[in-house]
Short mmCIF file of C-alpha atoms and ligand atoms in Angstrom, two decimals:
data_model
loop_
_atom_site.label_atom_id
_atom_site.label_comp_id
_atom_site.label_asym_id
_atom_site.label_seq_id
_atom_site.Cartn_x
_atom_site.Cartn_y
_atom_site.Cartn_z
CA MET A 1 26.62 -3.84 21.63
CA ALA A 2 24.53 -0.97 20.36
CA ARG A 3 26.45 1.54 18.25
CA ILE A 4 26.08 5.10 19.54
CA LEU A 5 24.86 7.41 16.81
CA ALA A 6 24.20 11.11 17.35
CA GLY A 7 23.87 10.59 21.08
CA ARG A 8 21.38 7.73 20.95
CA THR A 9 21.61 4.02 20.47
CA GLU A 10 20.73 2.83 17.01
CA GLU A 11 18.26 0.35 18.39
CA GLN A 12 16.15 2.89 20.24
CA PRO A 13 12.65 2.21 18.98
CA LEU A 14 10.46 4.85 17.38
CA ILE A 15 7.59 5.65 19.75
CA ASP A 16 5.23 8.44 18.77
CA PRO A 17 3.74 10.98 21.22
CA HIS A 18 0.63 8.82 21.55
CA GLY A 19 2.62 5.83 22.71
CA ARG A 20 2.43 3.89 19.45
CA ALA A 21 5.55 2.02 18.31
CA ILE A 22 6.35 2.57 14.65
CA THR A 23 7.13 -0.86 13.28
CA TYR A 24 5.80 -0.69 9.73
CA LEU A 25 7.22 1.39 6.90
CA ARG A 26 5.58 1.66 3.51
CA VAL A 27 7.87 2.95 0.82
CA SER A 28 6.80 4.29 -2.52
CA VAL A 29 9.80 3.46 -4.72
CA THR A 30 8.53 5.31 -7.79
CA ASP A 31 5.67 7.61 -8.69
CA ARG A 32 5.47 6.05 -12.16
CA CYS A 33 3.11 3.36 -13.26
CA ASP A 34 2.20 1.37 -16.35
CA PHE A 35 -1.52 1.73 -15.50
CA ARG A 36 -3.66 4.85 -15.07
CA CYS A 37 -6.41 3.67 -12.71
CA VAL A 38 -9.23 6.20 -12.76
CA TYR A 39 -9.39 6.63 -8.97
CA CYS A 40 -5.63 6.92 -8.62
CA MET A 41 -4.14 8.93 -11.47
CA ALA A 42 -5.09 11.35 -14.16
CA GLU A 43 -4.37 10.02 -17.63
CA ASP A 44 -1.91 12.84 -18.32
CA MET A 45 0.00 12.61 -15.04
CA THR A 46 3.24 14.56 -14.87
CA PHE A 47 5.88 12.55 -13.09
CA LEU A 48 8.77 13.74 -10.99
CA PRO A 49 12.09 14.66 -12.54
CA LYS A 50 14.69 11.96 -11.88
CA THR A 51 16.87 14.24 -9.73
CA GLU A 52 14.12 14.50 -7.14
CA VAL A 53 13.71 10.76 -6.86
CA LEU A 54 15.92 8.89 -4.44
CA THR A 55 18.38 6.47 -5.98
CA LEU A 56 18.03 2.80 -5.10
CA GLU A 57 21.06 3.17 -2.84
CA GLU A 58 19.41 6.07 -1.03
CA LEU A 59 16.19 4.11 -0.66
CA ASP A 60 18.18 1.26 0.85
CA ARG A 61 19.88 3.64 3.29
CA LEU A 62 16.56 5.12 4.37
CA CYS A 63 14.82 1.76 4.78
CA SER A 64 17.81 0.39 6.67
CA ALA A 65 17.78 3.38 9.03
CA PHE A 66 14.16 2.62 9.89
CA VAL A 67 14.95 -1.06 10.33
CA ALA A 68 17.74 -0.08 12.73
CA ARG A 69 15.13 1.88 14.68
CA GLY A 70 12.72 -0.99 15.08
CA VAL A 71 10.73 -1.23 11.86
CA ARG A 72 9.90 -4.94 11.42
CA LYS A 73 7.85 -4.80 8.26
CA LEU A 74 8.67 -3.11 4.96
CA ARG A 75 6.18 -2.77 2.15
CA LEU A 76 7.33 -1.47 -1.22
CA THR A 77 4.68 0.23 -3.25
CA GLY A 78 4.33 3.07 -5.72
CA GLY A 79 3.27 4.00 -8.39
CA GLU A 80 4.05 0.52 -9.58
CA PRO A 81 7.09 -0.74 -7.68
CA LEU A 82 7.98 -3.36 -10.27
CA VAL A 83 8.35 -0.83 -13.11
CA ARG A 84 11.26 0.88 -11.36
CA ARG A 85 14.45 -0.01 -13.19
CA ASN A 86 16.68 -2.47 -11.28
CA ILE A 87 14.09 -2.81 -8.53
CA MET A 88 15.35 -6.32 -7.78
CA SER A 89 18.70 -4.93 -6.68
CA LEU A 90 16.91 -2.93 -3.96
CA ILE A 91 14.78 -5.91 -2.90
CA GLU A 92 17.72 -8.31 -2.90
CA GLY A 93 19.74 -5.80 -0.87
CA LEU A 94 16.97 -5.28 1.69
CA SER A 95 16.60 -9.03 2.10
CA ARG A 96 19.77 -8.95 4.22
CA HIS A 97 17.55 -7.60 7.02
CA LEU A 98 15.38 -10.71 6.74
CA ASP A 99 18.48 -12.88 6.93
CA SER A 100 19.71 -11.02 10.02
CA GLY A 101 16.32 -11.35 11.72
CA ALA A 102 15.92 -7.55 12.00
CA LEU A 103 12.97 -7.61 9.64
CA ASP A 104 9.97 -9.93 9.90
CA GLU A 105 8.58 -9.20 6.48
CA LEU A 106 9.53 -7.67 3.15
CA THR A 107 6.54 -7.36 0.88
CA LEU A 108 5.06 -5.41 -2.03
CA THR A 109 1.80 -3.98 -3.25
CA THR A 110 1.68 -4.35 -7.01
CA ASN A 111 -0.72 -4.19 -9.89
CA GLY A 112 0.60 -7.59 -11.00
CA SER A 113 1.59 -6.54 -14.52
CA GLN A 114 5.26 -7.50 -14.07
CA LEU A 115 4.86 -10.59 -11.90
CA ALA A 116 5.39 -13.08 -14.70
CA LYS A 117 8.91 -11.68 -14.93
CA TYR A 118 9.65 -11.18 -11.24
CA ALA A 119 7.75 -13.78 -9.18
CA ASP A 120 10.61 -16.29 -8.88
CA GLN A 121 13.18 -13.60 -8.10
CA LEU A 122 10.92 -12.12 -5.43
CA TYR A 123 10.54 -15.49 -3.76
CA ALA A 124 14.29 -16.07 -3.93
CA ALA A 125 14.81 -12.70 -2.20
CA GLY A 126 12.68 -13.77 0.75
CA VAL A 127 9.37 -12.19 -0.24
CA ARG A 128 6.58 -14.54 0.82
CA ARG A 129 3.38 -12.51 0.41
CA LEU A 130 2.15 -9.97 -2.11
CA ASN A 131 -0.81 -7.67 -2.29
CA VAL A 132 -2.09 -7.54 -5.84
CA SER A 133 -4.66 -4.93 -6.79
CA LEU A 134 -7.51 -6.23 -8.94
CA ASP A 135 -10.94 -4.65 -9.06
CA THR A 136 -12.63 -6.81 -11.67
CA LEU A 137 -12.44 -10.14 -13.50
CA ASP A 138 -13.95 -8.67 -16.63
CA GLU A 139 -11.46 -7.77 -19.36
CA SER A 140 -13.21 -4.73 -20.73
CA ARG A 141 -14.06 -3.39 -17.28
CA PHE A 142 -10.45 -3.92 -16.25
CA ALA A 143 -9.31 -1.87 -19.24
CA ALA A 144 -11.84 0.84 -18.37
CA ILE A 145 -10.74 1.10 -14.73
CA THR A 146 -6.99 0.88 -15.30
CA ARG A 147 -7.06 2.67 -18.68
CA TRP A 148 -3.71 1.15 -19.77
CA GLY A 149 -3.84 -2.23 -18.03
CA ARG A 150 -4.71 -5.56 -19.65
CA LEU A 151 -6.27 -8.30 -17.56
CA PRO A 152 -4.59 -11.35 -19.21
CA GLN A 153 -1.16 -9.93 -18.34
CA VAL A 154 -2.15 -9.65 -14.67
CA MET A 155 -3.65 -13.14 -14.71
CA GLU A 156 -0.37 -14.52 -16.07
CA GLY A 157 1.47 -12.65 -13.34
CA LEU A 158 -0.81 -14.08 -10.65
CA ALA A 159 -0.32 -17.60 -11.99
CA ALA A 160 3.45 -17.12 -11.92
CA ALA A 161 3.30 -15.80 -8.35
CA ARG A 162 1.26 -18.79 -7.26
CA ARG A 163 3.68 -21.20 -8.91
CA ALA A 164 6.58 -19.43 -7.20
CA GLY A 165 4.97 -20.08 -3.82
CA LEU A 166 3.99 -16.50 -3.03
CA ALA A 167 0.86 -16.03 -0.90
CA ILE A 168 -1.48 -13.55 -2.57
CA LYS A 169 -3.96 -11.10 -1.19
CA ILE A 170 -6.14 -9.39 -3.75
CA ASN A 171 -7.04 -5.75 -3.03
CA THR A 172 -10.31 -4.65 -4.58
CA VAL A 173 -11.50 -1.06 -4.46
CA ALA A 174 -15.30 -1.12 -4.11
CA LEU A 175 -16.78 1.19 -6.71
CA ARG A 176 -20.50 1.68 -6.84
CA GLY A 177 -21.90 1.22 -10.32
CA VAL A 178 -18.56 -0.12 -11.56
CA ASN A 179 -17.66 -3.45 -9.96
CA ASP A 180 -20.39 -3.87 -7.36
CA ALA A 181 -22.10 -6.65 -9.33
CA GLU A 182 -18.90 -8.70 -9.20
CA PHE A 183 -18.20 -9.06 -5.51
CA ASP A 184 -19.62 -12.58 -5.30
CA ALA A 185 -17.62 -13.65 -8.34
CA LEU A 186 -14.46 -12.21 -6.76
CA VAL A 187 -15.09 -14.08 -3.51
CA ARG A 188 -15.61 -17.34 -5.41
CA TRP A 189 -12.59 -16.83 -7.64
CA CYS A 190 -10.28 -15.94 -4.74
CA GLY A 191 -11.55 -18.98 -2.84
CA ASP A 192 -10.75 -21.20 -5.85
CA GLN A 193 -7.30 -19.69 -6.28
CA GLY A 194 -6.41 -19.78 -2.59
CA PHE A 195 -6.09 -15.98 -2.43
CA ASP A 196 -7.22 -13.76 0.41
CA LEU A 197 -9.37 -10.83 -0.64
CA THR A 198 -9.61 -7.36 0.85
CA PHE A 199 -12.14 -4.74 -0.07
CA ILE A 200 -11.07 -1.10 0.13
CA GLU A 201 -13.22 1.98 0.25
CA VAL A 202 -12.34 4.57 -2.35
CA MET A 203 -10.59 7.44 -0.61
CA PRO A 204 -10.82 11.13 -1.32
CA MET A 205 -7.31 11.77 -2.62
CA GLY A 206 -6.15 13.95 -5.48
CA GLU A 207 -8.35 15.89 -7.86
CA MET A 208 -10.18 13.39 -10.04
CA GLY A 209 -12.80 15.60 -11.62
CA GLU A 210 -16.33 16.54 -10.65
CA GLY A 211 -18.02 14.18 -8.25
CA VAL A 212 -16.29 11.00 -9.45
CA ARG A 213 -15.49 9.79 -6.01
CA LEU A 214 -18.73 10.84 -4.45
CA ASP A 215 -20.72 8.86 -7.03
CA GLN A 216 -18.51 5.81 -6.76
CA TYR A 217 -18.02 5.80 -3.03
CA MET A 218 -19.48 2.70 -1.48
CA PRO A 219 -19.25 2.10 2.26
CA LEU A 220 -17.96 -1.36 3.04
CA SER A 221 -20.95 -1.93 5.31
CA MET A 222 -22.89 -2.08 2.04
CA VAL A 223 -20.36 -4.45 0.50
CA ARG A 224 -20.59 -6.70 3.51
CA ALA A 225 -24.37 -6.60 3.57
CA GLN A 226 -24.33 -7.64 -0.08
CA LEU A 227 -21.88 -10.49 0.57
CA ASN A 228 -23.93 -11.71 3.52
CA LYS A 229 -26.71 -12.64 1.10
CA SER A 230 -24.53 -15.27 -0.58
CA TRP A 231 -21.83 -16.19 1.92
CA THR A 232 -21.39 -16.95 5.60
CA LEU A 233 -18.80 -14.52 6.90
CA GLU A 234 -17.41 -15.30 10.33
CA ASP A 235 -15.42 -12.58 12.08
CA THR A 236 -11.86 -13.48 13.01
CA ASP A 237 -9.22 -11.75 15.06
CA TYR A 238 -6.63 -12.33 12.31
CA ASP A 239 -4.33 -9.32 12.29
CA THR A 240 -1.65 -8.51 9.71
CA GLY A 241 -0.65 -5.35 11.52
CA GLY A 242 -2.68 -3.34 9.03
CA PRO A 243 -6.03 -1.59 9.24
CA ALA A 244 -8.08 -4.44 7.72
CA ARG A 245 -10.66 -6.36 9.72
CA TYR A 246 -10.92 -9.96 8.56
CA ALA A 247 -13.73 -12.46 8.27
CA ARG A 248 -13.52 -16.09 7.19
CA CYS A 249 -15.82 -17.15 4.39
CA ARG A 250 -17.23 -20.49 5.50
CA GLU A 251 -18.06 -21.69 1.99
CA THR A 252 -14.68 -20.94 0.35
CA GLY A 253 -12.47 -21.11 3.44
CA GLY A 254 -10.84 -17.86 2.28
CA ARG A 255 -10.23 -14.75 4.33
CA ILE A 256 -12.05 -11.58 3.41
CA GLY A 257 -10.79 -8.26 4.73
CA PHE A 258 -12.40 -4.86 4.90
CA ILE A 259 -10.36 -1.66 5.00
CA THR A 260 -12.62 1.16 6.04
CA PRO A 261 -10.60 4.31 6.50
CA LEU A 262 -13.66 6.51 6.08
CA THR A 263 -16.24 4.77 8.18
CA HIS A 264 -14.15 3.07 10.81
CA ASN A 265 -11.50 4.79 12.82
CA PHE A 266 -8.43 2.58 12.92
CA CYS A 267 -6.00 5.26 14.02
CA GLU A 268 -5.58 4.10 17.65
CA SER A 269 -3.50 1.12 16.60
CA CYS A 270 -1.60 2.88 13.79
CA ASN A 271 1.96 1.53 13.71
CA ARG A 272 2.99 2.87 10.32
CA VAL A 273 4.52 5.73 8.44
CA ARG A 274 4.89 6.26 4.70
CA LEU A 275 7.88 7.33 2.71
CA THR A 276 7.66 8.69 -0.82
CA CYS A 277 10.24 8.14 -3.54
CA THR A 278 11.52 11.69 -2.95
CA GLY A 279 12.29 10.92 0.68
CA THR A 280 9.27 12.70 2.12
CA LEU A 281 7.88 11.01 5.20
CA TYR A 282 4.14 11.16 5.79
CA MET A 283 3.26 10.40 9.37
CA CYS A 284 -0.44 9.91 8.52
CA LEU A 285 -2.14 8.93 5.25
CA GLY A 286 -4.93 11.39 5.93
CA GLN A 287 -2.90 14.47 6.82
CA GLU A 288 -0.76 16.85 4.77
CA ASP A 289 2.02 17.14 7.36
CA ALA A 290 5.27 15.64 6.13
CA ALA A 291 8.98 15.65 6.83
CA ASP A 292 11.80 15.97 4.32
CA LEU A 293 14.30 13.16 4.89
CA ARG A 294 16.13 13.58 1.58
CA THR A 295 17.99 16.73 2.65
CA PRO A 296 19.49 15.22 5.83
CA LEU A 297 20.12 11.95 3.99
CA ARG A 298 22.13 13.70 1.26
CA ALA A 299 23.81 16.14 3.64
CA ASP A 300 25.36 13.61 5.98
CA PRO A 301 26.77 10.20 5.05
CA THR A 302 26.80 9.07 8.71
CA ASP A 303 22.97 9.06 9.03
CA ALA A 304 23.16 11.20 12.18
CA LEU A 305 21.17 14.08 10.65
CA LEU A 306 18.76 11.59 9.15
CA MET A 307 18.12 9.98 12.52
CA ASP A 308 17.47 13.39 14.06
CA ALA A 309 14.99 14.20 11.30
CA VAL A 310 13.25 10.85 11.77
CA ASP A 311 12.92 11.44 15.51
CA GLU A 312 11.58 14.92 14.94
CA ALA A 313 9.05 13.63 12.39
CA ILE A 314 7.80 10.76 14.56
CA GLY A 315 7.41 13.31 17.34
CA ARG A 316 4.82 15.03 15.15
CA LYS A 317 2.79 11.93 14.25
CA PRO A 318 -0.82 12.99 14.68
CA LYS A 319 -3.36 11.05 16.65
CA GLY A 320 -5.66 10.47 13.70
CA HIS A 321 -6.91 11.58 10.31
CA ASP A 322 -9.92 13.53 9.22
CA PHE A 323 -11.09 12.10 5.93
CA VAL A 324 -14.56 13.28 5.10
CA ILE A 325 -16.67 12.45 2.08
CA ASP A 326 -19.89 14.35 1.99
CA ARG A 327 -21.85 16.62 -0.26
CA ARG A 328 -20.88 19.79 1.52
CA ARG A 329 -17.17 19.11 1.17
CA ASN A 330 -17.16 17.58 -2.26
CA GLY A 331 -13.42 17.63 -2.68
CA PRO A 332 -10.40 15.63 -1.66
CA ALA A 333 -9.45 15.74 2.03
CA VAL A 334 -5.87 15.39 0.90
CA GLY A 335 -4.64 16.93 -2.32
CA ARG A 336 -1.94 14.42 -3.20
CA HIS A 337 -2.64 11.36 -5.30
CA MET A 338 -2.53 7.86 -3.84
CA SER A 339 0.40 7.03 -6.13
CA VAL A 340 2.53 9.46 -4.10
CA THR A 341 2.29 7.49 -0.88
CA GLY A 342 1.24 4.15 -2.34
CA GLY A 343 -1.86 3.58 -0.25
N1 LIG B 1 0.51 0.11 -8.26
C1 LIG B 1 0.36 -0.73 -7.12
C2 LIG B 1 -1.06 -1.28 -7.04
O1 LIG B 1 -1.93 -0.79 -7.77
O2 LIG B 1 -1.25 -2.19 -6.25
C3 LIG B 1 0.72 -0.07 -5.82
C4 LIG B 1 0.30 1.35 -5.61
S1 LIG B 1 -1.46 1.66 -5.53
C5 LIG B 1 -1.49 3.39 -5.28
C6 LIG B 1 -1.88 0.95 -3.95
C7 LIG B 1 -3.33 0.70 -3.72
O3 LIG B 1 -4.00 1.93 -3.62
C8 LIG B 1 -4.04 -0.10 -4.80
O4 LIG B 1 -4.66 -1.22 -4.21
C9 LIG B 1 -5.07 0.86 -5.33
O5 LIG B 1 -6.25 0.19 -5.71
C10 LIG B 1 -5.29 1.76 -4.15
N2 LIG B 1 -5.83 3.07 -4.46
C11 LIG B 1 -5.38 3.97 -5.36
N3 LIG B 1 -6.13 5.09 -5.34
C12 LIG B 1 -7.09 4.90 -4.40
C13 LIG B 1 -8.16 5.69 -3.88
N4 LIG B 1 -8.41 6.90 -4.35
N5 LIG B 1 -8.92 5.13 -2.89
C14 LIG B 1 -8.68 3.90 -2.41
N6 LIG B 1 -7.69 3.11 -2.85
C15 LIG B 1 -6.89 3.61 -3.83
FE1 LIG B 2 -0.87 2.46 -10.91
FE2 LIG B 2 -1.55 1.23 -8.67
FE3 LIG B 2 -2.35 3.75 -9.12
FE4 LIG B 2 -3.39 1.82 -10.55
S1 LIG B 2 -3.59 2.06 -8.34
S2 LIG B 2 -2.58 3.76 -11.36
S3 LIG B 2 -1.74 0.41 -10.75
S4 LIG B 2 -0.27 3.08 -8.85
#
């Protein structure tokens, strides 16, 4: 029987004002990272003081509250989720929702640097798929893009993940003049490894310095046109519940996805919200509006205030975003960095 909490049943699903059920929660578990990717962070990032960051127990409580309200998919991200101390205790704890059947999927987006250490433990905790971000197969280019990252470490991590039985999707940010000569090589390599591959458009987030994003921005229609010269891409209706559109590459058999937040409006089917490591809930990646869930979480051990705050926040979920990249508005549409909400 449903437990009555603050005048509503725990199981009451989260439906936003536009009729969309919220079934997918992305959680940034830390703002810290062992890389400093040029499009994501400044090299001298200042990170949050520890007191502002939710404890692992608080993160579990928040995630579990959303699961109780109908979230079926949890993605942990960051910053780099696997650099958070004791992260496995959170993941192992959350796996109880997989065991109970409340959750369909527990997954992560990671830069891969710590996978050699964690791949087996992740699999044991019920994680079956990972998104691993990798923009290049060239060691020096990798170092230039990530500043602090080293490609061999990520390659070892990917090998460990594969051995552990984890399905891998590579996320590649398309950057004009940086990795655009490598797309064919990435398609071939992912095909050989049995990885799916998704291309992402660089998004206007955070202050990165004069014109960086405008110069590097590459619409995925261009990426696809380039791939069409070498590969036969057949559209599929494969749907992971995310914004990517997928094609099947006939030659490699691999799936290739395209996430086009700037050129393709995917808001109608948006089923997700994003939580930061401070307990701030963003109802839309492309809007500033947010709700503080940390205060009600800390004020009330019964979760009643938290549930009220969640309802109120979902009631404000906007219909869509308004990212714009153009020469007249040469600045970020959203001031926060991607590492705050984790993409
Ligand atoms: N550290 C993990 C990683 O790199 O996979 C998780 C967090 S990272 C912020 C999540 C994703 O956001 C990565 O795939 C990264 O490439 C992407 N990303 C970061 N900044 C971006 C930007 N300005 N535009 C588009 N994608 C971005
Ligand atoms: Fe770190 Fe991921 Fe941002 Fe790169 S994209 S700096 S790996 S959080």
